[in-house]
Amino acid sequence: MSTGASARAAALLFDMSDRGLVAVAGDDRVRWLDGMVSNKVSALAPGPARSGCSPAPLTARGRIVPVLRVLVRCAVCSLELARELVAPVVERLERYVIADDVALRDATGDRARLGLEGAGARACLARACRGALPALAPDCIADVELAGVRVEVAAFGWSGEDAFQLFVPPRASDDVAAALAAAGAERAARDELEVLRVEAGVPATGSELSEDTLPDEANLGRAISTSKGCYTGQEVIARLRSRGGVKYRLVGIRPAAPGGALPGAGAAIERADGRRSGELSSRVVSAAAGGAIGLGFVHRDDAEPGTELVCDGARVVVCALPFVAPASAALPDAGAPGVSGAPGPANARGGGGD
């Protein structure tokens, strides 16, 4: 198993069975979704270039329900989110289906889930597909043939590197995983993905994202459309932005002392005079970052990198995100088809919340 910087340069294969899908069908699905989430679903269309986005359903107070992705297919829109949130999200959204031709269902069991992340992911997937990998824009989805079956591949992840989510017929999951391993993928534990996520500064549901979080607090501005029509929570977001923005910001946190540790998630972050600034939300130990690192929310006045604060009695320092520069940016194009995005025409990054 690769570790540290070498993990980012690899193609890491993850079991993503803790992720879920909600299928939204019916003739009114696109119009209805546009009123439910913060991004512009009506601007999407089936295909590898414009079939996905990263919106957030919001409460009337502008808080995040969860962050998810909308993937548009010909006859259905799929909402991708944490598996444990599928039932409550379906229940919440169904309250707003009044006279609309819209039907929601838990589609998690329709497909097995694998994730392929790292700077080597694109080339690995292209080899497994024998070069037939379409140019996917970030968050978008397309079909490929892999191990003799049709697999849906979507360009997103959590590591800050090239990343792909594979939606696989359940009976073929082992064969697809074996084909990816034969093409160079390394099987990895989800703990490793958590380290990569924190290194990249990507917020996650249950850690950074909850109904107490505003999108702009979690650096999720790209999940908000400023040009679409009305949606739940829009007035709160517009008012906050017109009045100078949110009070808290998601930042990196590390111990001020070399080799120091961080307390558990939920620990208060304070100023030197004891006044509360925020809270630690995630922590890991990262070989690539040189020790303990974490994510947390602090008051915007304390969000400047280099600011010293106190967490559980120990001095900590605010850090810019990401902690670790993506390896994908440093690697030359191997000539394999890939996804379009920054930097360069053949790159898509895993990141942006989940």
XYZ file of C-alpha atoms in Angstrom:
354
model
C 0.000 0.000 0.000
C 1.409 3.399 -0.994
C 1.789 6.003 1.731
C 2.410 9.738 1.919
C 3.215 11.471 -1.346
C 3.407 8.133 -3.181
C -0.266 7.496 -2.362
C -1.223 10.662 -4.226
C 0.809 9.584 -7.253
C -0.823 6.138 -7.365
C -4.216 4.901 -8.542
C -5.989 3.921 -5.328
C -9.081 1.704 -5.465
C -11.675 2.196 -2.728
C -14.844 0.370 -1.721
C -17.471 3.141 -1.805
C -20.427 1.088 -0.567
C -21.163 3.742 2.075
C -22.347 6.090 -0.686
C -25.957 6.127 -1.884
C -28.111 7.154 -4.842
C -31.579 8.647 -5.081
C -33.284 8.300 -8.472
C -35.533 11.207 -9.484
C -37.838 10.323 -12.383
C -40.840 11.943 -14.049
C -41.392 14.610 -16.692
C -41.054 17.465 -14.181
C -37.859 16.195 -12.542
C -35.477 18.882 -13.879
C -37.767 21.845 -13.191
C -38.612 20.473 -9.758
C -34.964 19.843 -8.833
C -34.079 23.388 -9.869
C -36.387 24.609 -7.114
C -34.954 22.199 -4.547
C -31.182 22.648 -4.872
C -28.761 25.552 -5.081
C -27.187 24.881 -8.473
C -28.664 25.061 -11.970
C -29.836 21.573 -12.926
C -31.672 22.909 -15.998
C -28.295 23.836 -17.525
C -27.277 20.166 -17.619
C -27.831 17.537 -20.294
C -26.984 13.828 -20.652
C -23.414 13.251 -21.838
C -19.797 13.521 -20.664
C -19.532 17.320 -20.911
C -22.570 18.742 -19.060
C -24.249 15.924 -17.166
C -23.365 16.755 -13.568
C -23.007 19.463 -10.947
C -22.392 19.812 -7.206
C -25.373 21.562 -5.632
C -26.703 21.503 -2.104
C -30.291 21.201 -0.933
C -30.727 23.964 1.647
C -33.096 24.534 4.519
C -35.203 27.707 4.585
C -32.448 29.166 6.795
C -29.865 28.607 4.047
C -28.191 25.703 5.868
C -26.941 22.578 4.104
C -29.141 19.471 4.155
C -26.292 17.432 2.742
C -23.988 18.223 -0.141
C -24.621 15.901 -3.039
C -24.132 15.650 -6.757
C -26.767 15.649 -9.450
C -26.027 13.299 -12.347
C -28.306 13.703 -15.367
C -29.161 10.684 -17.516
C -31.666 10.451 -20.357
C -34.714 9.418 -18.311
C -33.645 10.030 -14.732
C -31.609 12.335 -12.521
C -29.523 10.687 -9.815
C -28.635 12.340 -6.517
C -25.339 11.056 -5.077
C -24.820 11.387 -1.320
C -23.855 9.534 1.851
C -25.801 6.284 2.144
C -27.135 6.990 5.638
C -28.711 10.208 4.353
C -30.697 8.617 1.520
C -33.859 7.862 3.535
C -34.072 11.235 5.344
C -33.333 13.159 2.135
C -36.025 11.257 0.214
C -38.477 11.905 3.047
C -37.615 15.611 3.138
C -37.762 16.130 -0.630
C -41.018 14.207 -1.046
C -42.757 16.855 1.076
C -42.255 19.272 -1.823
C -43.722 17.011 -4.522
C -47.201 18.488 -4.780
C -48.719 18.383 -8.265
C -45.425 17.543 -9.982
C -44.726 14.532 -12.177
C -41.810 13.483 -9.967
C -41.010 10.163 -8.301
C -38.128 9.573 -5.892
C -36.711 6.220 -4.827
C -33.644 4.794 -3.140
C -31.556 3.448 -6.042
C -28.479 2.566 -3.980
C -28.864 -1.170 -4.536
C -29.015 -0.843 -8.322
C -25.236 -0.516 -8.582
C -22.138 -1.478 -6.634
C -19.727 1.402 -5.994
C -15.982 1.679 -6.468
C -13.780 4.766 -6.327
C -10.493 5.273 -8.175
C -8.431 8.248 -6.977
C -4.890 9.559 -7.365
C -2.662 11.085 -10.000
C -2.452 7.683 -11.681
C -6.218 7.103 -11.729
C -6.902 8.469 -15.195
C -4.186 6.435 -16.914
C -5.160 3.312 -14.945
C -8.816 3.623 -15.907
C -7.897 4.241 -19.548
C -5.808 1.050 -19.562
C -8.643 -0.934 -17.992
C -11.022 0.440 -20.658
C -8.434 -0.270 -23.375
C -8.178 3.423 -24.174
C -11.923 3.988 -24.599
C -12.334 6.556 -21.804
C -14.369 9.627 -22.824
C -13.280 13.154 -21.923
C -15.362 13.735 -18.804
C -15.886 17.223 -17.398
C -15.807 17.490 -13.572
C -18.885 15.975 -11.863
C -20.119 14.509 -15.168
C -20.940 10.898 -16.011
C -20.576 8.624 -19.050
C -20.700 4.923 -19.913
C -17.619 2.778 -20.536
C -17.065 -0.931 -21.106
C -14.932 -2.519 -18.424
C -14.439 -6.240 -17.767
C -17.089 -6.970 -20.391
C -19.889 -4.971 -18.746
C -21.281 -1.449 -19.005
C -20.009 0.727 -16.173
C -21.076 4.299 -15.433
C -18.052 6.472 -14.621
C -18.405 9.883 -12.967
C -15.554 12.372 -12.552
C -15.487 13.308 -8.879
C -13.959 12.241 -5.586
C -12.553 13.402 -2.264
C -8.749 13.338 -2.549
C -8.055 16.521 -4.497
C -6.495 14.328 -7.215
C -7.852 12.857 -10.425
C -10.869 10.871 -9.251
C -13.554 8.635 -10.722
C -16.592 6.962 -9.193
C -17.642 3.705 -10.838
C -21.268 2.538 -10.761
C -21.061 -1.181 -11.499
C -23.649 -3.968 -11.974
C -23.504 -5.755 -8.592
C -22.740 -9.160 -10.105
C -19.696 -7.718 -11.908
C -18.156 -5.778 -9.030
C -15.365 -8.278 -8.335
C -14.500 -8.591 -12.041
C -14.310 -4.809 -12.479
C -12.135 -4.453 -9.374
C -9.837 -7.202 -10.684
C -9.577 -5.490 -14.085
C -8.619 -2.215 -12.415
C -6.039 -3.990 -10.247
C -4.575 -5.618 -13.359
C -4.327 -2.130 -14.882
C -2.300 -0.888 -11.913
C -4.810 0.104 -9.238
C -3.859 -0.478 -5.590
C -6.608 -1.481 -3.191
C -6.749 0.934 -0.262
C -8.668 1.268 3.001
C -11.126 4.094 3.526
C -8.896 5.442 6.303
C -6.402 6.331 3.577
C -9.056 8.270 1.674
C -9.862 10.179 4.864
C -6.213 11.238 5.142
C -6.188 12.345 1.494
C -9.456 14.236 2.019
C -8.166 16.234 4.972
C -4.858 16.903 3.198
C -6.891 18.333 0.308
C -9.178 20.382 2.567
C -12.358 18.763 1.233
C -15.336 19.051 3.638
C -17.366 15.927 4.389
C -20.885 15.217 5.582
C -20.921 14.415 9.285
C -17.656 16.246 9.896
C -17.739 19.685 8.289
C -21.180 19.561 6.686
C -24.463 19.547 8.592
C -27.648 21.569 8.923
C -25.621 24.048 10.984
C -23.314 24.805 8.019
C -23.694 27.558 5.445
C -22.205 26.710 2.013
C -19.864 29.722 1.994
C -18.503 28.739 5.421
C -17.312 25.430 3.946
C -15.763 26.975 0.798
C -18.611 25.586 -1.319
C -19.344 28.700 -3.335
C -19.330 26.660 -6.542
C -22.403 24.802 -5.284
C -24.432 28.030 -5.479
C -25.853 29.406 -8.725
C -26.315 33.177 -8.792
C -28.165 33.198 -12.124
C -31.005 30.700 -11.676
C -34.514 31.294 -10.379
C -35.797 30.807 -6.862
C -34.870 27.852 -4.679
C -35.240 27.020 -1.007
C -32.759 29.044 1.072
C -31.867 31.480 -1.725
C -32.895 34.621 0.155
C -30.638 33.808 3.101
C -27.615 33.184 0.856
C -28.188 36.406 -1.099
C -28.625 38.445 2.081
C -25.437 37.076 3.646
C -23.396 37.840 0.546
C -24.776 41.362 0.285
C -23.865 42.050 3.922
C -20.234 40.999 3.789
C -20.403 37.227 3.912
C -20.343 34.559 6.605
C -18.738 34.878 10.039
C -16.903 31.551 10.011
C -14.491 29.931 7.563
C -13.220 26.391 7.030
C -9.429 26.361 7.472
C -6.552 23.979 8.033
C -5.317 23.460 11.591
C -2.016 21.968 12.740
C -0.148 21.892 16.077
C 2.181 24.837 16.612
C 4.807 22.524 18.138
C 6.603 20.134 15.747
C 5.412 16.589 16.347
C 2.435 17.781 18.359
C -0.988 16.128 18.396
C -4.494 17.428 17.829
C -7.503 16.653 20.049
C -10.592 14.904 18.755
C -13.184 16.428 16.471
C -15.494 18.785 18.315
C -12.762 20.367 20.433
C -13.179 24.116 20.850
C -10.732 26.459 19.135
C -10.099 29.613 21.144
C -8.162 32.836 20.978
C -5.324 33.467 23.417
C -7.681 35.448 25.666
C -10.044 32.479 25.961
C -12.743 33.763 23.634
C -14.155 31.040 21.403
C -13.225 31.242 17.723
C -14.571 27.965 16.382
C -14.304 24.182 16.467
C -12.125 21.359 15.148
C -14.113 19.170 12.744
C -11.648 16.530 11.444
C -8.156 15.323 12.316
C -5.722 12.806 10.812
C -2.022 12.013 10.896
C -0.477 12.632 7.482
C 2.962 11.442 6.433
C 2.857 13.769 3.426
C 2.016 16.792 5.607
C 4.538 15.852 8.287
C 2.270 14.923 11.186
C -1.092 15.773 12.702
C -3.380 18.002 10.636
C -7.041 18.880 10.856
C -9.901 20.913 9.488
C -11.972 23.319 11.506
C -14.172 26.384 11.422
C -12.817 29.611 12.903
C -14.101 33.176 13.020
C -13.264 35.027 9.817
C -11.066 37.441 11.810
C -8.883 34.445 12.751
C -8.829 32.731 9.342
C -5.568 34.220 8.040
C -2.870 31.519 7.600
C -0.302 31.754 10.375
C -2.779 32.886 13.032
C -2.047 31.191 16.364
C -4.998 29.901 18.376
C -5.546 27.420 21.203
C -7.243 24.028 20.919
C -7.767 21.904 24.031
C -5.067 23.854 25.853
C -2.402 23.484 23.146
C -1.265 26.095 20.635
C -2.339 25.499 17.037
C -1.756 27.375 13.795
C -4.232 28.207 11.032
C -3.028 26.850 7.669
C -3.976 27.497 4.072
C -5.679 24.651 2.221
C -4.755 22.275 0.760
C -2.094 21.022 3.147
C -0.545 18.943 0.350
C -0.303 20.070 -3.269
C -2.007 17.614 -5.634
C 0.376 15.230 -7.367
C -1.815 15.374 -10.469
C -0.578 18.916 -11.183
C 3.045 17.766 -11.241
C 2.628 14.792 -13.561
C 2.987 15.076 -17.342
C 0.081 14.017 -19.524
C 0.545 10.314 -20.202
C -1.468 10.553 -23.394
C -4.454 8.672 -22.022
C -7.923 10.159 -22.467
C -9.153 11.830 -19.321
C -11.332 14.550 -17.886
C -11.199 18.235 -18.545
C -10.527 20.765 -15.801
C -7.773 22.688 -14.066
C -4.898 22.466 -14.531
C -4.690 21.483 -18.178
C -7.232 19.922 -20.514
C -6.937 16.372 -19.223
C -7.476 16.707 -15.494
C -10.408 16.573 -13.089
C -10.049 16.854 -9.363
C -11.739 14.970 -6.598
C -13.018 17.561 -4.194
C -15.738 19.991 -3.329
C -17.622 18.375 -0.525
C -19.745 15.284 -0.110
